[in-house]
Coordinates of C-alpha atoms in Angstrom, one line a residue:
X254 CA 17.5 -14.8 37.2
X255 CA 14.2 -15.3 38.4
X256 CA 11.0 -17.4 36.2
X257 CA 7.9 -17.1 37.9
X258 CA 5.8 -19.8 36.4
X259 CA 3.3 -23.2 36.8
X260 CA 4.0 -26.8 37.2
X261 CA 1.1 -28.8 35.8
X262 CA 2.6 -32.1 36.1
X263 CA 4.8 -33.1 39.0
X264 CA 8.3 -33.4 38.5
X265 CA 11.5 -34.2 40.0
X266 CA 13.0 -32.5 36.4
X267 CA 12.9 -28.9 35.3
X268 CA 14.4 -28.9 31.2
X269 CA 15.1 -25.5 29.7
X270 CA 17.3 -24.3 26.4
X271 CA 20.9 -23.5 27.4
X272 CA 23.8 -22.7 25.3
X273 CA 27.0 -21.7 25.9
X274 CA 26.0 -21.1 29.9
X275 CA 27.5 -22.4 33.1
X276 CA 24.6 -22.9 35.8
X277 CA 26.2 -22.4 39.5
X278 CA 22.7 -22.5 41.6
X279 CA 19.2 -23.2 40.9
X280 CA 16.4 -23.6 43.2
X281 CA 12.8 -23.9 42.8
X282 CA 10.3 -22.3 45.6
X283 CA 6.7 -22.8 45.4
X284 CA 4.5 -20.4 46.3
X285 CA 3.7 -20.3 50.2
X286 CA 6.3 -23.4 50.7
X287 CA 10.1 -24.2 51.2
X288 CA 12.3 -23.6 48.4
X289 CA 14.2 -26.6 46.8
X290 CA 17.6 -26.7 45.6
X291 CA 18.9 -28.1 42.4
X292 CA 21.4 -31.1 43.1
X293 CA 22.1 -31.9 39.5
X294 CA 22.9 -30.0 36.1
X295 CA 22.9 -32.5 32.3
X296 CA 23.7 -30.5 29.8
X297 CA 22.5 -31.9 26.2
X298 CA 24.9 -29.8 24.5
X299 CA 24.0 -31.1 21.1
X300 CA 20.5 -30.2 21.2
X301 CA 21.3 -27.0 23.7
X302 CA 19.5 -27.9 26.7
X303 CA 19.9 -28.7 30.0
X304 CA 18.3 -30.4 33.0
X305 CA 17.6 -29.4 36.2
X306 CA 17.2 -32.3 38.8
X307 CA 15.9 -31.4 42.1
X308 CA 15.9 -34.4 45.5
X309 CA 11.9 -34.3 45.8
X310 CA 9.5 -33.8 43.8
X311 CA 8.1 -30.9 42.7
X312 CA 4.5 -30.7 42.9
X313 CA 1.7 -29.0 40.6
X314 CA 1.1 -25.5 41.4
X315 CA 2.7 -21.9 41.0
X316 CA 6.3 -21.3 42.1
X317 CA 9.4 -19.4 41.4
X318 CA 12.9 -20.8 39.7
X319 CA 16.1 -19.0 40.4
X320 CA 18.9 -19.4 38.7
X321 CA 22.5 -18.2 38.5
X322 CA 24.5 -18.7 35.8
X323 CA 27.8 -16.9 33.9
X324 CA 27.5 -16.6 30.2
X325 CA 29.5 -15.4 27.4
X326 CA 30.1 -12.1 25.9
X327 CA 30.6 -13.6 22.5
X328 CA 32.0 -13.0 18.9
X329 CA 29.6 -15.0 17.2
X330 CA 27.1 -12.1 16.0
X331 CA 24.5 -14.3 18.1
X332 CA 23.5 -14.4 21.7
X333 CA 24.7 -12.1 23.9
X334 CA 27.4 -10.4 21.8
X335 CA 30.1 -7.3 21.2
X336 CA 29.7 -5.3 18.6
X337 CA 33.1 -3.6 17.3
X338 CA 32.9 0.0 16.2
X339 CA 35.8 2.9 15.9
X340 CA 35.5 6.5 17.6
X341 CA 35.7 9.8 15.6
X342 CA 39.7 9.5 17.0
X343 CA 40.0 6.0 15.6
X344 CA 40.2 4.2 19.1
X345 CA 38.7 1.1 18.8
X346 CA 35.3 0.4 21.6
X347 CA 32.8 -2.3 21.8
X348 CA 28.8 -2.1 22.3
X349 CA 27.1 -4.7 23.7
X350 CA 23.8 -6.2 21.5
X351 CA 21.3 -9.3 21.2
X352 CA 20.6 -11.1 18.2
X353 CA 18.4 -13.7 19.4
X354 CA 16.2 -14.7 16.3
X355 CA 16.1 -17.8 15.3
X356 CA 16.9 -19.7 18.8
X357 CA 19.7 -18.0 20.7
X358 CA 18.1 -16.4 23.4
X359 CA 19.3 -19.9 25.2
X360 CA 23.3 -18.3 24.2
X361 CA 22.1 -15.0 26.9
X362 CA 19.9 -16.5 29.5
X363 CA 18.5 -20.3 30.5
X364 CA 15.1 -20.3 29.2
X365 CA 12.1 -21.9 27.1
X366 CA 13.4 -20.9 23.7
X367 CA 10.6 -21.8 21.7
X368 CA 8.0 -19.5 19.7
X369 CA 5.0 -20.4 20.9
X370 CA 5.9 -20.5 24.7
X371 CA 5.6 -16.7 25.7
X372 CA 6.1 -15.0 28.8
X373 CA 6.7 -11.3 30.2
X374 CA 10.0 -10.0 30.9
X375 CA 11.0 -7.5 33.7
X376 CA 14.7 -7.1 33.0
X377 CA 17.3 -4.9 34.2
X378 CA 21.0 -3.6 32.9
X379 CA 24.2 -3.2 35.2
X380 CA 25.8 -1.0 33.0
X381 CA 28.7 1.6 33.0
X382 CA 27.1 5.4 33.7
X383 CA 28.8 6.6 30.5
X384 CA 27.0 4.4 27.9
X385 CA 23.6 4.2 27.2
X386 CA 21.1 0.9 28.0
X387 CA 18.2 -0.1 25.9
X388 CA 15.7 -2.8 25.7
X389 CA 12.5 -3.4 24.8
X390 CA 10.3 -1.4 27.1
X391 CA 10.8 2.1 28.3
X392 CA 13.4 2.8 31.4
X393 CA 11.1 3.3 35.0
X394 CA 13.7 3.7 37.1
X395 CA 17.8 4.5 36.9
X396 CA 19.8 4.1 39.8
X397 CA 23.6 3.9 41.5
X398 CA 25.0 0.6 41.3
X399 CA 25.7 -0.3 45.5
X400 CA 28.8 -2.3 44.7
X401 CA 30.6 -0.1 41.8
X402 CA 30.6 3.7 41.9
X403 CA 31.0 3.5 37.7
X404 CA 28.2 1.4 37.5
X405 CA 24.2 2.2 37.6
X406 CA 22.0 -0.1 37.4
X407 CA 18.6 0.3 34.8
X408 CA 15.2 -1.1 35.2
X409 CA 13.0 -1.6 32.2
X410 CA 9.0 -1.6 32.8
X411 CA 7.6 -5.3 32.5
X412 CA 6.8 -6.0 28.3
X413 CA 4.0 -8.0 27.0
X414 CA 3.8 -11.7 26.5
X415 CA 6.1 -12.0 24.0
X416 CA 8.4 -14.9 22.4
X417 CA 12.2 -15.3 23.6
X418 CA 13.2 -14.3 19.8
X419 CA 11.8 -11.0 20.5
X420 CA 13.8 -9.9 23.5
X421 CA 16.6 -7.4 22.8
X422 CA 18.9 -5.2 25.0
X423 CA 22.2 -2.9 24.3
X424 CA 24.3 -1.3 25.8
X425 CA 26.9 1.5 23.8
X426 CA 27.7 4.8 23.1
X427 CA 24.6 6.5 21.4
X428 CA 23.2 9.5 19.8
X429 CA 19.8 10.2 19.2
X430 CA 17.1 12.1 17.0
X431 CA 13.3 11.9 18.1
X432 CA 9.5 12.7 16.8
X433 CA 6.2 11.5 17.9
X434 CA 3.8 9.6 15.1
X435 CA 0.4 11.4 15.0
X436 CA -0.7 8.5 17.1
X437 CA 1.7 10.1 20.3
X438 CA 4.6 7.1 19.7
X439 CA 7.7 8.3 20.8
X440 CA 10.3 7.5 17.9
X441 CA 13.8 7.4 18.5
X442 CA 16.2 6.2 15.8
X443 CA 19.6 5.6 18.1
X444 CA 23.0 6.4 16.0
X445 CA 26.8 5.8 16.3
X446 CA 28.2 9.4 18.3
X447 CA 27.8 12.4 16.1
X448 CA 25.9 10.9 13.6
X449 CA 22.3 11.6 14.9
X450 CA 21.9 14.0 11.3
X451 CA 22.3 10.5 9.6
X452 CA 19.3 9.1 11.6
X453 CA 16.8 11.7 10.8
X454 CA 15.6 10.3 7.5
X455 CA 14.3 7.1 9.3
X456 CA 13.0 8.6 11.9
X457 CA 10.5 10.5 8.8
X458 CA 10.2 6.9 8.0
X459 CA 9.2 5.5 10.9
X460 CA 6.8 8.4 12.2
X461 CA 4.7 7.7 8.9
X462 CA 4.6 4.1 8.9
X463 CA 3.3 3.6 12.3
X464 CA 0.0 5.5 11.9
X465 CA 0.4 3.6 8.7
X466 CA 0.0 0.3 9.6
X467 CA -2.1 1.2 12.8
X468 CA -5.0 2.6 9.9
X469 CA -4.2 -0.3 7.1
X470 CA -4.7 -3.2 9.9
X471 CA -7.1 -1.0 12.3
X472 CA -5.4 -2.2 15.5
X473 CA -3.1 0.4 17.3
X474 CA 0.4 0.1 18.2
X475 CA 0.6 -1.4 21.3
X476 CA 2.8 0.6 23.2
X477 CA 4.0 4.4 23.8
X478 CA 7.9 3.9 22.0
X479 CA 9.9 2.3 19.8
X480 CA 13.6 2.5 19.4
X481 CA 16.1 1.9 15.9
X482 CA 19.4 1.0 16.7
X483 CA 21.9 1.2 14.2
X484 CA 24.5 -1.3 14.6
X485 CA 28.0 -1.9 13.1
X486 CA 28.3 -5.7 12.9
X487 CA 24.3 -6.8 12.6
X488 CA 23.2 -10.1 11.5
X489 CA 18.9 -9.0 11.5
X490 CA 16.8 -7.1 13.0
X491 CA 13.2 -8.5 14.4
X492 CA 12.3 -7.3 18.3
X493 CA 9.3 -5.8 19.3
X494 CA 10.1 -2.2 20.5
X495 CA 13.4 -2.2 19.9
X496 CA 14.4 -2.6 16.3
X497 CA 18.2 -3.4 15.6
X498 CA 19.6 -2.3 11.9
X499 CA 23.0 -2.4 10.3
X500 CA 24.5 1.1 10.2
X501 CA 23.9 0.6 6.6
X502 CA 20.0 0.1 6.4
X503 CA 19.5 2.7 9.3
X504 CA 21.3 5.9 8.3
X505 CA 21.7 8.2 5.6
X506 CA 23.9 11.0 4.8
X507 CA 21.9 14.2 4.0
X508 CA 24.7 15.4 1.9
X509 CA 26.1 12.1 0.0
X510 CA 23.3 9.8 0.1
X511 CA 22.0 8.9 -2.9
X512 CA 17.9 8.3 -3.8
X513 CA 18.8 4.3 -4.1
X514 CA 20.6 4.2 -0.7
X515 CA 17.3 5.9 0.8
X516 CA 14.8 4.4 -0.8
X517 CA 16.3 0.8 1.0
X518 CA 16.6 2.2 4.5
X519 CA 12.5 3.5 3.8
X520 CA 12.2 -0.4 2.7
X521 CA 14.5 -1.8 6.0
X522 CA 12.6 0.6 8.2
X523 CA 9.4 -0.4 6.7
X524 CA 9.8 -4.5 7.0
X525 CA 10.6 -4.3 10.7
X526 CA 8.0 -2.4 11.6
X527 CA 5.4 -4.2 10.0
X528 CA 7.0 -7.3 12.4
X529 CA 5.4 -5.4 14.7
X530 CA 1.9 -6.8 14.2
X531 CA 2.3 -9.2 12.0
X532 CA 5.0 -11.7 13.9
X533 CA 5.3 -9.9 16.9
X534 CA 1.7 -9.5 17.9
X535 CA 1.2 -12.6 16.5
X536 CA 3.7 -14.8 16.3
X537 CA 4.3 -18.2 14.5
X538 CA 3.0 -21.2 16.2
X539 CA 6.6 -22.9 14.9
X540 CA 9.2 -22.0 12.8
X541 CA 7.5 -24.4 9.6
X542 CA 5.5 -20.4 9.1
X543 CA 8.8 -18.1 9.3
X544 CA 8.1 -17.9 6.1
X545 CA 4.6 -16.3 6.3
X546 CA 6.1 -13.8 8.3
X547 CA 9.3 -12.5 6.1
X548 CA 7.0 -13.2 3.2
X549 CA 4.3 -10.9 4.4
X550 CA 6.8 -8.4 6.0
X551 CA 8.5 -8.6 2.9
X552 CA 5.4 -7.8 0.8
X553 CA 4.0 -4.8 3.2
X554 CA 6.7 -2.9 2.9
X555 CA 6.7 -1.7 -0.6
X556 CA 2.7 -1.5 0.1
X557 CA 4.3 1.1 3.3
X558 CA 6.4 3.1 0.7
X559 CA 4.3 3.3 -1.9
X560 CA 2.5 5.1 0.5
X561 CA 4.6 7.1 2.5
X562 CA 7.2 8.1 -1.0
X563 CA 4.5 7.4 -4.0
X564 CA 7.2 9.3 -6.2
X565 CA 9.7 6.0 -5.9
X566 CA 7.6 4.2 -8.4
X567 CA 8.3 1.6 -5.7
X568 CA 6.1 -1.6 -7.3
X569 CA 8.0 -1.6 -10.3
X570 CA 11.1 -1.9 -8.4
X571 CA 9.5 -4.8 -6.4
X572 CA 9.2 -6.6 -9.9
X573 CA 12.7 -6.0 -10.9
X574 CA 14.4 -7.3 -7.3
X575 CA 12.3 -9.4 -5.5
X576 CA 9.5 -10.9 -8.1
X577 CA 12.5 -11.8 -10.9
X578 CA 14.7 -12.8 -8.4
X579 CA 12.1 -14.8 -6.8
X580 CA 11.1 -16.4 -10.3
X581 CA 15.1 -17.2 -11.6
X582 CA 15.5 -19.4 -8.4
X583 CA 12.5 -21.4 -8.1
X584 CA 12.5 -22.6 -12.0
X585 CA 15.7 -24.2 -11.0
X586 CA 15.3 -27.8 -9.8
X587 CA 16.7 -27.8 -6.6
X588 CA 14.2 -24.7 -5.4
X589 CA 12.2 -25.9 -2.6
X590 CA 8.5 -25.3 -1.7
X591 CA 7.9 -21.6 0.4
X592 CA 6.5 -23.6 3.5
X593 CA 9.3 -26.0 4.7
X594 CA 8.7 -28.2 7.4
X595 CA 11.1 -27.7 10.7
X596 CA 11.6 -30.7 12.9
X597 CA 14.8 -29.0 14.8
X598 CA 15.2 -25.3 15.1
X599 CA 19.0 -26.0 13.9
X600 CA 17.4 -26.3 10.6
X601 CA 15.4 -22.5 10.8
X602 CA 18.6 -20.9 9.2
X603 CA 18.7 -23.5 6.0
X604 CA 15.2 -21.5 5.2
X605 CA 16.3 -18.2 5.4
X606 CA 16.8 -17.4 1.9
X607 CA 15.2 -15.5 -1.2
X608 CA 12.0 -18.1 -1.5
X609 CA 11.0 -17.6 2.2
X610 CA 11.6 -13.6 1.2
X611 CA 10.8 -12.9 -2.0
X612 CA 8.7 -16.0 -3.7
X613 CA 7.0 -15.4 -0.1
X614 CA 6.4 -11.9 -1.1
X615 CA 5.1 -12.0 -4.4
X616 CA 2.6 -14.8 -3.7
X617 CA 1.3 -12.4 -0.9
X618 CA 0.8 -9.5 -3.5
X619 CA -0.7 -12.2 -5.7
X620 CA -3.0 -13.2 -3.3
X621 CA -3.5 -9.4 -2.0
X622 CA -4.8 -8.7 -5.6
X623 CA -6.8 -11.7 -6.2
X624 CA -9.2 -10.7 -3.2
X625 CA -9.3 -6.8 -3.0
X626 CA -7.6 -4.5 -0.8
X627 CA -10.9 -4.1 1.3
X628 CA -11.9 -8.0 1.7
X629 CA -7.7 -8.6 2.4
X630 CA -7.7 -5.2 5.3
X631 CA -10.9 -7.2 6.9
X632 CA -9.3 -10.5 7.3
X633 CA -5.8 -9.2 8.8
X634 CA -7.7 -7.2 11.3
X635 CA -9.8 -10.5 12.0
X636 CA -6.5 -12.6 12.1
X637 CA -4.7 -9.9 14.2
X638 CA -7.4 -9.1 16.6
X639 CA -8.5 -13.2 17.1
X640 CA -4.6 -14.1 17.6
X641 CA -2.9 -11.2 19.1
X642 CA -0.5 -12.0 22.1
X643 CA -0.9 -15.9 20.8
X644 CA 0.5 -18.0 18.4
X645 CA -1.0 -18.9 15.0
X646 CA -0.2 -21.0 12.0
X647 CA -0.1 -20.2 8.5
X648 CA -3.6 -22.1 8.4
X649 CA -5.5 -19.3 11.0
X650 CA -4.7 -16.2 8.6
X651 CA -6.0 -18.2 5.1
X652 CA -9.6 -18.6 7.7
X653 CA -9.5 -15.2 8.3
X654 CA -8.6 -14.1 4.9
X655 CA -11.5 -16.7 3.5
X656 CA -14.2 -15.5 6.2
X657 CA -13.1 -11.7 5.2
X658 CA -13.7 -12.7 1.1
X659 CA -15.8 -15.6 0.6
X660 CA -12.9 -16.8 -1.6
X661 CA -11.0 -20.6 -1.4
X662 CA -8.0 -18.7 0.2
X663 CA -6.6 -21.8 1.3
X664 CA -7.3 -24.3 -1.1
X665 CA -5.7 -21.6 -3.7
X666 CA -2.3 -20.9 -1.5
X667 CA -1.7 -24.2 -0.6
X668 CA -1.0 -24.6 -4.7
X669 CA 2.0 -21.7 -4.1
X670 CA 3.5 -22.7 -0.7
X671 CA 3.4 -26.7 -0.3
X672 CA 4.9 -27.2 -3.7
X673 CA 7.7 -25.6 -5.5
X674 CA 7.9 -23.7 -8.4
X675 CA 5.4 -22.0 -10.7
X676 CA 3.7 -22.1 -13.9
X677 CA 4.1 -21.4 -17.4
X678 CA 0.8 -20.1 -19.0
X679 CA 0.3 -20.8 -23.1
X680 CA -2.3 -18.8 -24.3
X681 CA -3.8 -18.3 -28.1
X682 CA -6.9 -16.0 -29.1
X683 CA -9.4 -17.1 -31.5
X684 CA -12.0 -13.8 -32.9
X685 CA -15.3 -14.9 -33.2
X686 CA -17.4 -11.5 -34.0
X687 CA -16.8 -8.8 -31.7
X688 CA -15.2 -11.4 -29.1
X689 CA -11.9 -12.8 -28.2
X690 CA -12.0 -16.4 -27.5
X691 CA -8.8 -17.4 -25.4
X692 CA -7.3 -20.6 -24.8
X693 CA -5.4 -21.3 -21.7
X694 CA -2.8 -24.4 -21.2
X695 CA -0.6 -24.4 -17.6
X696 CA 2.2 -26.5 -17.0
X697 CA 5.6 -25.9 -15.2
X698 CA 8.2 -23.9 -15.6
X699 CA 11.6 -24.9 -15.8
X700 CA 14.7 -22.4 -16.2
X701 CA 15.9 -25.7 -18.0
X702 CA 13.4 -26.2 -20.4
X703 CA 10.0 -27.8 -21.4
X704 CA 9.1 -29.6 -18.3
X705 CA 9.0 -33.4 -19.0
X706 CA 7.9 -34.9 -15.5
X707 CA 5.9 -37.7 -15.6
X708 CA 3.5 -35.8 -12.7
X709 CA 1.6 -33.2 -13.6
X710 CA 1.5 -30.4 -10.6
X711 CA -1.0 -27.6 -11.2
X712 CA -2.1 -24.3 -9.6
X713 CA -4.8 -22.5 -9.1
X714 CA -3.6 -19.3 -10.6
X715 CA -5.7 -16.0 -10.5
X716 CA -5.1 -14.8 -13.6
X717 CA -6.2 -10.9 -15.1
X718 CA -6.7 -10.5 -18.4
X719 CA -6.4 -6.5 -19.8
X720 CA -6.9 -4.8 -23.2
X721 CA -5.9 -2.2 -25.3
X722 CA -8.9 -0.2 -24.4
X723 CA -7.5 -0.1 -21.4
X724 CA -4.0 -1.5 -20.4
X725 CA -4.3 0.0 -16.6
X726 CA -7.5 -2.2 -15.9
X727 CA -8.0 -5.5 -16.0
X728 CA -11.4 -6.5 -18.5
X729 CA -11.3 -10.3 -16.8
X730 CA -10.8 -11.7 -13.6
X731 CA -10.9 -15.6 -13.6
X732 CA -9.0 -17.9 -11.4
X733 CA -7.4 -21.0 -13.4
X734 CA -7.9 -23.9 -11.4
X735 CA -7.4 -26.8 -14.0
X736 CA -4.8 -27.4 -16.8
X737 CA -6.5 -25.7 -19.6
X738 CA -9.6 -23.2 -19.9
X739 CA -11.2 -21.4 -22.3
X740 CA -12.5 -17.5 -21.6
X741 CA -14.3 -15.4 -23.5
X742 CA -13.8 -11.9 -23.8
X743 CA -16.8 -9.7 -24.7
X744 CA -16.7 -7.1 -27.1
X745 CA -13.0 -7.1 -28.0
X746 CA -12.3 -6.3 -31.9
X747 CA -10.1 -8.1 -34.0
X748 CA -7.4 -4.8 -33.7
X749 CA -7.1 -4.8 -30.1
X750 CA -4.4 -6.4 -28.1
X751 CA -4.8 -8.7 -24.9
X752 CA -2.4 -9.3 -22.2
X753 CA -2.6 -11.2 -19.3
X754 CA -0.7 -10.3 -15.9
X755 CA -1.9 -6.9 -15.8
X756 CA 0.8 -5.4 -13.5
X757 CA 2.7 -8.0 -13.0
X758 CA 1.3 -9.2 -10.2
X759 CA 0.6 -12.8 -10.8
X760 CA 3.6 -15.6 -10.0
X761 CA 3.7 -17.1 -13.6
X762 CA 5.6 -16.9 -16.7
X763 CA 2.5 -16.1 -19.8
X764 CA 3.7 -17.7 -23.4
X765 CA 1.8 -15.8 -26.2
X766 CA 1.0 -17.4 -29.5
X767 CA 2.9 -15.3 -32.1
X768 CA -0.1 -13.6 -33.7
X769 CA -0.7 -12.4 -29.8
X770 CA 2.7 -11.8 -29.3
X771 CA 3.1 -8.9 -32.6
X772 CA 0.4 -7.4 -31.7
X773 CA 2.0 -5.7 -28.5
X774 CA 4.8 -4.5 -30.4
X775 CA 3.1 -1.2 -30.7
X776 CA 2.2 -0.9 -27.4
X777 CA 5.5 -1.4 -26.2
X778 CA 7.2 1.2 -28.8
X779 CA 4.8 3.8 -28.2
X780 CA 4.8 3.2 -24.0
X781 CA 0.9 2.8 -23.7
X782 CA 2.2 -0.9 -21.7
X783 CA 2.7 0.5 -18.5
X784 CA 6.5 -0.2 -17.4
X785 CA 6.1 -2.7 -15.0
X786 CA 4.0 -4.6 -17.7
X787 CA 6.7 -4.1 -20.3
X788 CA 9.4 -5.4 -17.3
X789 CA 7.1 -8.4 -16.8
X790 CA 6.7 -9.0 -20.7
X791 CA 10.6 -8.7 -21.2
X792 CA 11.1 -11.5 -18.0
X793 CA 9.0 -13.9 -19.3
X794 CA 10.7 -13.7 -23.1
X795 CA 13.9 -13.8 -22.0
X796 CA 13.6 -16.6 -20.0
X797 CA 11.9 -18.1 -22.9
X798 CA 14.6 -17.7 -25.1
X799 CA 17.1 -19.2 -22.9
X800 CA 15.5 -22.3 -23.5
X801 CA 17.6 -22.4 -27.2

């Protein structure tokens, strides 16, 4: 393995990620010069590094570091791993696959196993001639292995700068199924043998949501293919180019499947691709913003279907799984904030769970509503086209999200993701004439009850307010950024309902006062609420109740 690369400092030390790796060699050459041998290998295993040390130093300038290691064909479902998958006969055969997200591209190859230090990668597959190879980028050249008749050896062209986490490559016994987006991407969804039928609803998927996201962000797709993969033992699924999927969120049986089972792979196929751009393009500066980009992946894609299915009534489904989910966890009191600070990437794992996901989600919808869908497409194409092939923090997209809108993006998320939970909004209306005066009171929710903390943490909640002259539009718009506020609603007569949340879009629970709260009852019998209104309305009662 070859790293060419610069040394800005001189050195007598080179220290890289390793895990699970025996080093034989390594040698350093710089450029024009003699190359230096390696006379020493300390392996850190706890914190999975190692340490090159070389008998001269090792001055600044460009060089080249060649290593040669054996590594492990594992079990783990991490690294460098086997995959274990039955024939049509029932013999029992193995594939080879990465899963290298969070940090165990170190488990395949030495390397720099950080997000935010990028580099290409020109890499090439020995592989038996009976089983396919993939990787990232698109094969350039194929060719008999000198040393092994059964054997060919497979060159990939060189990718973009990308992050470690991002490299993939496989190597099994694949069908496939094709299509070109309108933009001229080759598609290929990759299936077990004689299952390629069972591919072709993703590949519909994936053909729409690439022109899909190049239009909603306004910067193309990078490069001319991507490859699914479906998998049989898969732990995720996050590589640019070259998307891995559980058999289970990839294919679909034309015959058997049912609308639920499809409706998740359009979801599955949807999320990864939006990783694309948002994560791949630009990655995370450090793992502290994995959540930003699960959260916002996690978001899109419902944003994708909607599109691509609008007859899945997809939103509404979003409110019921992620959105309720999201809101049962974090009113308990060991929820943690959605941003969690990583000091070790041993830790990354620990925040994989449904706040990063779904709480990540729904405050992305949130704050997708509270600016505008135009003012929100300006900023990610600001953020995207400033960042792309860097790194970023969660910090660069509220700028460009605040330059796009003129709004205090960040001074209103950093209320949702540096703290945990969510508010409880108390509201009673007063008529005065022909207006509704409405009196707001926040405070936190607790799935244990009235919150009784001596502190007093608050949010700046956008909050919109709609009417029974029109429950599909929202009459008021105001953001609450103090614990109580008093609106005014023009023109509303005494008969008329209010209800805030329209859509169920904001992250709070709403308490009505019981005059407010009867006079929906109509509106909910005779289904002028909208359902995912109703849903929302149901949610916050129950939980309510379950006070006692």
């Amino acid at each position: 393995m070859e790293f060419l690369f610069q040394v800005k400092n001189a050195t007598n030390q080179i220290v890289m990620n390793c895990a699970d790796i025996d080093i034989i060699t390594a040698s350093y050459a710089p450029e024009g010069d003699e190359e230096v041998h390696a006379t020493g290998f300390n392996y850190q295993n706890e914190d999975e590094k190692v340490t090159l040390s070389f008998p001269s130093t090792l001055q600044k300038g460009t060089g080249t570091l060649k290593i040669d290691f054996v590594g492990e064909l594992n079990d783990k479902m991490k690294g460098f791993y086997r995959s274990k998958y039955s024939t049509a006969s029932g013999d029992t055969r193995y594939a080879a696959v990465t899963q290298f997200e969070a940090t165990d591209a170190r488990r395949a190859f030495p390397c720099w196993d950080e997000p935010a230090i990028k580099a290409t990668f020109d890499i090439s597959l020995v592989v038996p001639k009976d089983r396919v190879a993939l990787s990232n980028m698109n094969v350039v050249e194929r060719r008999p292995y000198p040393d092994d008749e059964s054997l060919v050896e497979v060159k990939f062209a060189r990718s973009p700068v990308m992050s470690t986490y991002l490299v993939a490559f496989v190597v099994g016994e694949y069908d496939f199924v094709e299509a070109r987006s309108q933009d001229g991407v080759l598609v290929r969804v990759y299936t077990p043998v004689d299952k390629a039928e069972q591919g072709k609803f993703a590949l519909e998927v994936a053909a729409k949501t690439l022109p899909f996201y190049k239009d909603y962000f306004n910067v193309p797709y990078p490069l001319p293919k991507i490859d699914l993969i479906a998998i049989a033992d898969f732990a995720a699924g996050k590589f640019w180019f070259s998307l891995q999927h559980r058999e289970t969120a990839l294919l679909i049986d034309p015959k058997n499947s049912c609308s639920s089972s499809r409706q998740w792979v359009a979801l599955v196929v949807g999320h990864e691709l939006a990783h694309q751009w948002f994560g791949n393009l630009v990655t995370m500066e450090w793992w502290t913003h994995l959540w930003l980009n699960e959260g916002f992946a996690s978001w899109i894609e419902y944003l994708c279907v909607d599109h691509c299915f609008p007859e899945y009534d997809i939103w509404t489904q979003f409110v019921s799984a992620d959105y309720t989910r999201a809101q049962e966890l974090d009113a308990l009191d060991n929820s943690h904030p959605i941003e969690v600070s990583v000091g070790h990437p041993s830790e990354v794992d620990e925040i994989f769970d449904a706040i990063s996901y779904s709480k990540g989600a729904s405050v992305i919808r949130m704050l997708h509503d509270y600016i505008g869908d135009e003012d929100f497409r300006k900023g990610m194409n600001l953020y995207l086209t400033k960042f792309q092939q860097r790194n970023a923090a969660t910090e660069d997209l509220w700028e460009s999200l605040e330059k796009a809108s003129g709004k205090p993006i960040a001074a209103v998320m950093n209320t949702w993701t540096k703290q945990m939970g969510f508010p409880l909004i108390y509201v009673e209306a007063e008529q005065q004439e022909d207006d509704k005066v409405l009196k707001l009171v926040q405070k936190k929710f607790c799935a244990s009850g009235p919150y009784t903390g001596e502190d007093f943490p608050m949010w700046m909640v956008p909050i919109s307010i709609c009417t029974s002259e029109d429950p599909t539009c929202a009459k008021m718009q105001i953001l609450m950024d103090k614990p109580e506020l008093t609106v005014v609603l023009k023109d509303t007569k005494p008969e008329q309902w209010v209800k805030l949340n329209l859509g169920t879009v904001g992250f709070y629970r709403t308490q009505y006062s019981p005059a407010m709260l009867e006079s929906l009852i109509p509106a909910i019998k005779d289904l002028s609420l909208p359902p995912v209104d109703r849903l929302g309305l149901q949610n916050d009662l129950f939980s309510l109740v379950s006070w006692g």
